[in-house]
Short mmCIF file of C-alpha atoms and ligand atoms in Angstrom, two decimals:
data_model
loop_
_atom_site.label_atom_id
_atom_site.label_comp_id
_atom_site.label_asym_id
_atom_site.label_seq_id
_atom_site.Cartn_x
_atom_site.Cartn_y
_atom_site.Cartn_z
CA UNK A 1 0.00 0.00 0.00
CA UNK A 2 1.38 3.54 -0.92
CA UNK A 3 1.76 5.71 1.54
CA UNK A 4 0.72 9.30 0.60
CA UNK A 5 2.29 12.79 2.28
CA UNK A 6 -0.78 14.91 1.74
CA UNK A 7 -0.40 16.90 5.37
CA UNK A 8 1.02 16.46 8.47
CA UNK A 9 -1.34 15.77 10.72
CA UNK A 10 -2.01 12.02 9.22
CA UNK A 11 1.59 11.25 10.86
CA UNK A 12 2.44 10.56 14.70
CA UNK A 13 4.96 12.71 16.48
CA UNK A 14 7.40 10.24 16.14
CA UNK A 15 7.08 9.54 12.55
CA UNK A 16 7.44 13.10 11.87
CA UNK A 17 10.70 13.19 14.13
CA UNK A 18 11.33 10.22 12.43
CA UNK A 19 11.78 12.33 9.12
CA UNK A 20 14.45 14.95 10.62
CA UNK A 21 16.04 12.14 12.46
CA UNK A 22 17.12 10.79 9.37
CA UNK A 23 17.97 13.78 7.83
CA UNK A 24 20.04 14.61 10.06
CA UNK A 25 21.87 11.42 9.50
CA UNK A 26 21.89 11.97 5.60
CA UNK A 27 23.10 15.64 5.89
CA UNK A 28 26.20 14.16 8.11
CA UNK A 29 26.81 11.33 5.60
CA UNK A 30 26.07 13.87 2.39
CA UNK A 31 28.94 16.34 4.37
CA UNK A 32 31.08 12.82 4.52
CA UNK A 33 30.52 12.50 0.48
CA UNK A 34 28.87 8.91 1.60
CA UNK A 35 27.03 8.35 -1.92
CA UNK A 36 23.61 6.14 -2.03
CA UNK A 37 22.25 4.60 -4.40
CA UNK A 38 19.05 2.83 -2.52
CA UNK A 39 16.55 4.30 -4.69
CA UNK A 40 18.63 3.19 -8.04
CA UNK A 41 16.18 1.83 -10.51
CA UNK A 42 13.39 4.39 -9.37
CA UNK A 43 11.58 6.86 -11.13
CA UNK A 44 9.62 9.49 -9.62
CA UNK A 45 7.81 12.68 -11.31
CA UNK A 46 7.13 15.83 -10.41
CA UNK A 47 3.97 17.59 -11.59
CA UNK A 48 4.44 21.67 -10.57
CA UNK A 49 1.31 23.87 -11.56
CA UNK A 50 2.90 26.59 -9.67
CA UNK A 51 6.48 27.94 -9.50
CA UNK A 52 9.45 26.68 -7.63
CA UNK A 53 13.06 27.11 -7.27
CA UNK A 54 13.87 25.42 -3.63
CA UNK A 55 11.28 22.75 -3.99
CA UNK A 56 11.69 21.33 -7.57
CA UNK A 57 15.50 21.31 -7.06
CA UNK A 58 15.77 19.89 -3.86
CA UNK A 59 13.60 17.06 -4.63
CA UNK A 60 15.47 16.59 -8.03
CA UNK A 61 18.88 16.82 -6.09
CA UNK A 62 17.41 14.34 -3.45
CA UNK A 63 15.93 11.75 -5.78
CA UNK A 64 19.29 11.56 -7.86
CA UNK A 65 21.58 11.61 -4.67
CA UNK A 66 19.51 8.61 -3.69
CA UNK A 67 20.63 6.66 -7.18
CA UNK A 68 17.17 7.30 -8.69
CA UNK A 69 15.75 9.03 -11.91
CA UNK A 70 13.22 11.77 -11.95
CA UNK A 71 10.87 13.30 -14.64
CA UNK A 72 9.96 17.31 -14.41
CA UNK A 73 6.13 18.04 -15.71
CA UNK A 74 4.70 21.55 -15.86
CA UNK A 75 0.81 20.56 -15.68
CA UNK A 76 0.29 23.20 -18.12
CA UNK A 77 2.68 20.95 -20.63
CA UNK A 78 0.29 17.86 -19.79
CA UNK A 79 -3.24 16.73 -20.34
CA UNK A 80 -4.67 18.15 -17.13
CA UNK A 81 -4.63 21.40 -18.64
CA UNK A 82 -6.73 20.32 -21.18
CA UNK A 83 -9.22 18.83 -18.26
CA UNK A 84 -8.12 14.98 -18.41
CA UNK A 85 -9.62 13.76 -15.23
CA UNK A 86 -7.01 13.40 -12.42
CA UNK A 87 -8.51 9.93 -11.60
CA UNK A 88 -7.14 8.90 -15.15
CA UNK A 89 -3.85 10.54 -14.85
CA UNK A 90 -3.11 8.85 -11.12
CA UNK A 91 -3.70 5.55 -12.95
CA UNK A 92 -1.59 5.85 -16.07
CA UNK A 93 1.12 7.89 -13.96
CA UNK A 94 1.14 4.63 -11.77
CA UNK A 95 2.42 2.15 -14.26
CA UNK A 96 5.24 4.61 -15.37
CA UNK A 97 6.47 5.55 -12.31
CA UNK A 98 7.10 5.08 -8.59
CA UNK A 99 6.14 8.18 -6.97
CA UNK A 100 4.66 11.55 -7.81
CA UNK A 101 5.23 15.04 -6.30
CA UNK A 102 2.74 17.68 -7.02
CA UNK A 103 2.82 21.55 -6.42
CA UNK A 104 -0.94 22.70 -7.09
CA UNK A 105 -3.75 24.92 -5.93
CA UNK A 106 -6.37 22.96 -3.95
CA UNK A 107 -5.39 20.60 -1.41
CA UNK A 108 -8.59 18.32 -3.07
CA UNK A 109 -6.14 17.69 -6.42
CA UNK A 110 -3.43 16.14 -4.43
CA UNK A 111 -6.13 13.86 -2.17
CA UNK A 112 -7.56 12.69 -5.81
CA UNK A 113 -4.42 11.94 -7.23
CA UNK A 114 -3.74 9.80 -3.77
CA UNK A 115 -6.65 8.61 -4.26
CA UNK A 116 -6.34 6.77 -7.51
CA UNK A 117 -3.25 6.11 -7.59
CA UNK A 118 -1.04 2.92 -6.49
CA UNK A 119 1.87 5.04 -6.10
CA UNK A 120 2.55 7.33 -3.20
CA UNK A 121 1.62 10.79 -3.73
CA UNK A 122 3.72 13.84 -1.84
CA UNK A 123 2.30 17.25 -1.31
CA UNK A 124 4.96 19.71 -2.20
CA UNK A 125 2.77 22.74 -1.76
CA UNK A 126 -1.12 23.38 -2.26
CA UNK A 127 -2.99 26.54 -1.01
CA UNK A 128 -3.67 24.60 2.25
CA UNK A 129 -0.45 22.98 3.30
CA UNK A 130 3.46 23.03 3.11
CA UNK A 131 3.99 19.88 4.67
CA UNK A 132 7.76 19.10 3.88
CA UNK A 133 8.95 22.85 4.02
CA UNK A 134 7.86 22.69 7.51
CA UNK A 135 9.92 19.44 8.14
CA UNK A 136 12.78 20.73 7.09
CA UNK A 137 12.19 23.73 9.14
CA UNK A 138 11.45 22.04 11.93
CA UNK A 139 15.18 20.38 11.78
CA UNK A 140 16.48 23.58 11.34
CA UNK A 141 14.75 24.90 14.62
CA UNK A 142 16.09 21.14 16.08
CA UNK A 143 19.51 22.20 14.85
CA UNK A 144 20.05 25.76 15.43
CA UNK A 145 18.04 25.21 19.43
CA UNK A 146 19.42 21.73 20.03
CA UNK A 147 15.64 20.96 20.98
CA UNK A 148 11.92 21.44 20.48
CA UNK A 149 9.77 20.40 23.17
CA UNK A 150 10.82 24.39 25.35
CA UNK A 151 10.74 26.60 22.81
CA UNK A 152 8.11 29.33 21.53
CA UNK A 153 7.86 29.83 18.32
CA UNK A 154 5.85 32.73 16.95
CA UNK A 155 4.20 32.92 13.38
CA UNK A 156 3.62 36.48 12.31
CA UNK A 157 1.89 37.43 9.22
CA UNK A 158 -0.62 35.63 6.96
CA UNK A 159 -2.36 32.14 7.84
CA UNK A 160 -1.57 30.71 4.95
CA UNK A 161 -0.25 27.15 3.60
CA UNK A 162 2.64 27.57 5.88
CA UNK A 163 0.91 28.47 8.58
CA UNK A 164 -1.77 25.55 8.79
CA UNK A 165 1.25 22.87 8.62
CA UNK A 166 3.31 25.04 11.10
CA UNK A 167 -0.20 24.26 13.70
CA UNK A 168 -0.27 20.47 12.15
CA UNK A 169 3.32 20.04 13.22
CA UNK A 170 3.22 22.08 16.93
CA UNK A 171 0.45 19.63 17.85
CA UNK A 172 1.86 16.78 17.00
CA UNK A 173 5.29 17.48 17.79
CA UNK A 174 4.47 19.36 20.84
CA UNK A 175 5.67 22.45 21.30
CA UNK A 176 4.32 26.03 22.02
CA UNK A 177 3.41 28.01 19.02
CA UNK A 178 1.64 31.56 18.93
CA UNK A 179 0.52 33.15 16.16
CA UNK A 180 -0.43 36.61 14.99
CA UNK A 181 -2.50 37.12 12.37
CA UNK A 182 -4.70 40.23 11.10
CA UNK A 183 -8.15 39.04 11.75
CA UNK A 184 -9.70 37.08 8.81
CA UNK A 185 -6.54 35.66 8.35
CA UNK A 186 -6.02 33.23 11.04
CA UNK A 187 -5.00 29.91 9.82
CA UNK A 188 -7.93 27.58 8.09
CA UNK A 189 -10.59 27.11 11.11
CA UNK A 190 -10.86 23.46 11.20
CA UNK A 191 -7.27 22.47 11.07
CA UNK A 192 -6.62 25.10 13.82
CA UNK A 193 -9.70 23.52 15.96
CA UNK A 194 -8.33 20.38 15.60
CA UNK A 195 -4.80 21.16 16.38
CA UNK A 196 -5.58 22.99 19.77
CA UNK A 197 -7.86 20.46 20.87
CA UNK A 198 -4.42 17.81 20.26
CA UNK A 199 -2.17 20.67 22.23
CA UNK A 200 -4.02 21.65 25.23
CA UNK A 201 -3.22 25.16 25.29
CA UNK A 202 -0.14 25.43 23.61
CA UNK A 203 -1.84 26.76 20.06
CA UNK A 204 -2.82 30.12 20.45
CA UNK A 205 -3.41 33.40 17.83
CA UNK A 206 -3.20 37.10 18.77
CA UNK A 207 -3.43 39.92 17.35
CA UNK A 208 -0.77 41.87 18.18
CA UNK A 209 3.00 40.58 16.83
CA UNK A 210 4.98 42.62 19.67
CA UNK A 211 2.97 40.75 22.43
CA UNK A 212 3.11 37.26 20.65
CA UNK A 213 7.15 37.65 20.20
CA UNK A 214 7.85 38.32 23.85
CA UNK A 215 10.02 35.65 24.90
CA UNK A 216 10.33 33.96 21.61
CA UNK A 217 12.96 31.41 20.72
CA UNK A 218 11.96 31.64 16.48
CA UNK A 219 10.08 34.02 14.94
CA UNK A 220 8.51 32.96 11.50
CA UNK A 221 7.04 34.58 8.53
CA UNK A 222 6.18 34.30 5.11
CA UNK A 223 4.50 35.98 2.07
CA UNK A 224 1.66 38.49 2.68
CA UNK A 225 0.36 37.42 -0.71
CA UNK A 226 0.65 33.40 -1.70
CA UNK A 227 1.00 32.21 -5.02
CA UNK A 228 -2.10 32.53 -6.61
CA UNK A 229 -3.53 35.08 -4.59
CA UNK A 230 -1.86 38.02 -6.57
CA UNK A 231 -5.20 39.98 -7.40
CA UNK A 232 -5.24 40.50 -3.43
CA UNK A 233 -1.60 41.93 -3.08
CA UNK A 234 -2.51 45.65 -2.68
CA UNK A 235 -5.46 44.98 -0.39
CA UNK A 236 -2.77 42.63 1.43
CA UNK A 237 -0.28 45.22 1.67
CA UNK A 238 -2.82 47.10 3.82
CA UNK A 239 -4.01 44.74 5.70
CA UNK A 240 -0.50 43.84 6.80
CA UNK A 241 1.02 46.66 7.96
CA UNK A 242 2.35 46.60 11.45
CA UNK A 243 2.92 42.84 10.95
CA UNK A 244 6.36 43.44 9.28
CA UNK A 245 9.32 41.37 10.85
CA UNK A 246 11.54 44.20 11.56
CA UNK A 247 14.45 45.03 13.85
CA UNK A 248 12.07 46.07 16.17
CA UNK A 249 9.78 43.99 16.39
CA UNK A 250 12.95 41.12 16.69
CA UNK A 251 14.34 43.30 20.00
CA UNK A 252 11.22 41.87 21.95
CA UNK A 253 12.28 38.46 21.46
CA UNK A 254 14.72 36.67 23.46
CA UNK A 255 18.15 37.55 22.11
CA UNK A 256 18.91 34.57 20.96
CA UNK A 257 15.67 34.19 18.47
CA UNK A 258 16.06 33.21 15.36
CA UNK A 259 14.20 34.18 12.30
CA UNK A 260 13.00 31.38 9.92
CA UNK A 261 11.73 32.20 6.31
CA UNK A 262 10.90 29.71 3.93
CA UNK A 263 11.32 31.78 1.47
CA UNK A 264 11.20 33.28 -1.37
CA UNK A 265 10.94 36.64 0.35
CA UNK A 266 9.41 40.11 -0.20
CA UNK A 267 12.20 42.28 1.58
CA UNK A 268 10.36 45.39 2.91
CA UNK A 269 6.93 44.09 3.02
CA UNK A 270 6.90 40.56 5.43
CA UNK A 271 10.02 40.93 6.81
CA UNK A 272 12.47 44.04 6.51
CA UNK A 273 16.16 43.52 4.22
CA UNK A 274 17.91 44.22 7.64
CA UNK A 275 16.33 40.81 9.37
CA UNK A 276 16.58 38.81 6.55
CA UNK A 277 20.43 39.46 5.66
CA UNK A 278 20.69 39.89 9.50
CA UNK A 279 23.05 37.13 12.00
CA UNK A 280 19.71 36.27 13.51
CA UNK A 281 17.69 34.85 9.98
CA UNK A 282 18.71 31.02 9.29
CA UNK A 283 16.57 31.02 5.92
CA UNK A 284 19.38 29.93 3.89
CA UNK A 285 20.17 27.02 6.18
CA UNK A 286 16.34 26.48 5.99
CA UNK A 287 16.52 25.99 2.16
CA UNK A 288 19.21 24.17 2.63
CA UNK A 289 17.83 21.19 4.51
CA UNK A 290 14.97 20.64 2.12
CA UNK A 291 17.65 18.71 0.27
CA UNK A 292 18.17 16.22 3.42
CA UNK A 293 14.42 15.97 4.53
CA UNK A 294 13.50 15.35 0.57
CA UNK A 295 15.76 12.38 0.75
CA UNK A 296 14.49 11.39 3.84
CA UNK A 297 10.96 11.39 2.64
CA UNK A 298 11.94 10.03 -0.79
CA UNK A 299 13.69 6.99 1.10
CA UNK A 300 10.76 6.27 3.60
CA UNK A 301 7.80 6.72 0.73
CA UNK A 302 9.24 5.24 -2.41
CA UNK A 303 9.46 1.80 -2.37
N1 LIG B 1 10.09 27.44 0.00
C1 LIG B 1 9.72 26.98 -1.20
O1 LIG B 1 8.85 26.12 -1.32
O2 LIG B 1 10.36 27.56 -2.25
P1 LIG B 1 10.04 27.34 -3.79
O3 LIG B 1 8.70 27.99 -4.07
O4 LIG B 1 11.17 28.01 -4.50
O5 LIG B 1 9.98 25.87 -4.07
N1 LIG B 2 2.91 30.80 1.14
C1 LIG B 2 3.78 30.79 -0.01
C2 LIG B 2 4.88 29.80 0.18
C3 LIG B 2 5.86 29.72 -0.97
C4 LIG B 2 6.92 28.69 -0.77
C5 LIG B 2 2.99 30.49 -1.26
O1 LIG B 2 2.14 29.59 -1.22
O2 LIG B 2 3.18 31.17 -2.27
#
């Protein structure tokens, strides 16, 4: 039976830990120039209906570091542009190859595919969730703090994609996470319901970011505007003010915060240039480690 990564929460704590575990082991052996070759003879393809630098590549990088082949598809290249039924393309995709990763819109294309298919399906962005950026910023947090289960981490900014797998992975891997939104654009209602029912308290949203960073050990932002979402940008811009991650607002945390970003980033609008090329900001080492936790997925999920 494939095993799909649609979102977050349909893992335990531990699997999830299991993930960065592993990465962390890859990383040391990649730094070693240990080469692998356990996924030789494997084909996966990746079907992108939105943009990517970090997340194509990484995966790419990761599926050929592991010995195994991969095949690029823009869905606009493919049938499903022309409105072949996803049902039928999960099935024919399934004889051809051993895994897919999709970057789409609705979270409901990627549950379809997963659906139909015999192969596992990995979410590698949709409106709702960021599941494996979040893994792989998890391990950073893991790395840079030496530990999870004490910190607070504060979300400032937009409840977006990010945001609802930041909640998936605070309840399930227990630790404190606060964030503050404008209101109307909390994270999705249900999957924040669900997650502080799992955390008992430790899930909470404010309004205002200088209260919610007091005491932080990571403060974390991302895009005002998502992909797809660009006819909102100037109403965004509005909406957002005050929740910029600034100097400022980064001299409330603890001094020791660090700033995560999964990028890319709109210097000046979610987070100033200052904070982002600043000592504090670990988004490079972020983008980094989607290379490690891609392998680590890759290994666990194709088979
Ligand atoms: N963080 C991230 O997913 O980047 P890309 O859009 O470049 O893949
Ligand atoms: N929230 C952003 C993340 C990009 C990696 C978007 O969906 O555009």
């Amino acid at each position: 039976m494939a095993i799909h990564l649609l979102r977050l929460s349909d893992f335990t704590g531990d699997e999830l830990f299991a993930y960065i575990d592993r990465a962390i082991v890859l990383k040391q052996e990649a730094a070693a120039s240990i080469r692998h070759t356990q996924l030789a003879g494997k084909t996966i393809a990746l079907i992108f209906e939105k943009a990517s630098t970090r997340t194509r590549v990484s995966f790419e990088a990761a599926m050929y570091g592991l010995g195994g082949q991969v095949i690029f598809l823009s869905a606009k290249e493919t049938q499903l542009a022309r409105s072949e039924p996803l049902k039928d393309t999960a099935l024919v995709m399934s004889r051809y190859v051993d895994g897919l990763v999709v970057r789409t819109f609705g979270q409901e294309v990627v549950t379809e595919l997963a659906r139909n298919a015999t192969i596992p399906v990995i979410n590698a962005l949709t409106d709702l969730y960021h599941p494996c950026q979040v893994l792989s910023d998890v391990m950073t947090v893991i790395e840079k703090k030496g530990q999870l289960k004490d910190l607070k981490v504060v979300w400032v900014g937009d409840g977006n994609n990010m945001a609802n797998s930041w909640v998936q992975a605070a309840a399930r891997m227990g630790f404190e996470l606060v964030l503050a939104c404008p209101q109307g654009y909390e994270p999705q209602a249900d999957i924040l319901q669900e997650a502080q029912q799992e955390a008992g308290g430790r899930i909470t949203v404010v309004r205002d970011p200088v209260a919610a960073v007091q005491g932080a050990d990571v403060i974390n932002t991302d895009v005002w505007a998502s992909m797809g979402q660009e006819s909102e940008e100037q109403k965004r811009l509005q909406v957002f003010q005050g929740f910029q991650v600034d100097g400022e607002l980064l001299s409330h945390a603890k001094p020791d915060c660090i700033v995560l970003h999964c990028l890319p980033a709109h210097r000046g609008e979610e987070i100033s240039e200052e904070v982002l090329e600043g000592p504090q900001c670990v988004a490079i080492d972020q983008a980094g480690n989607k290379l490690h936790i891609h392998k680590a997925i890759l290994e666990k999920h194709i088979v």
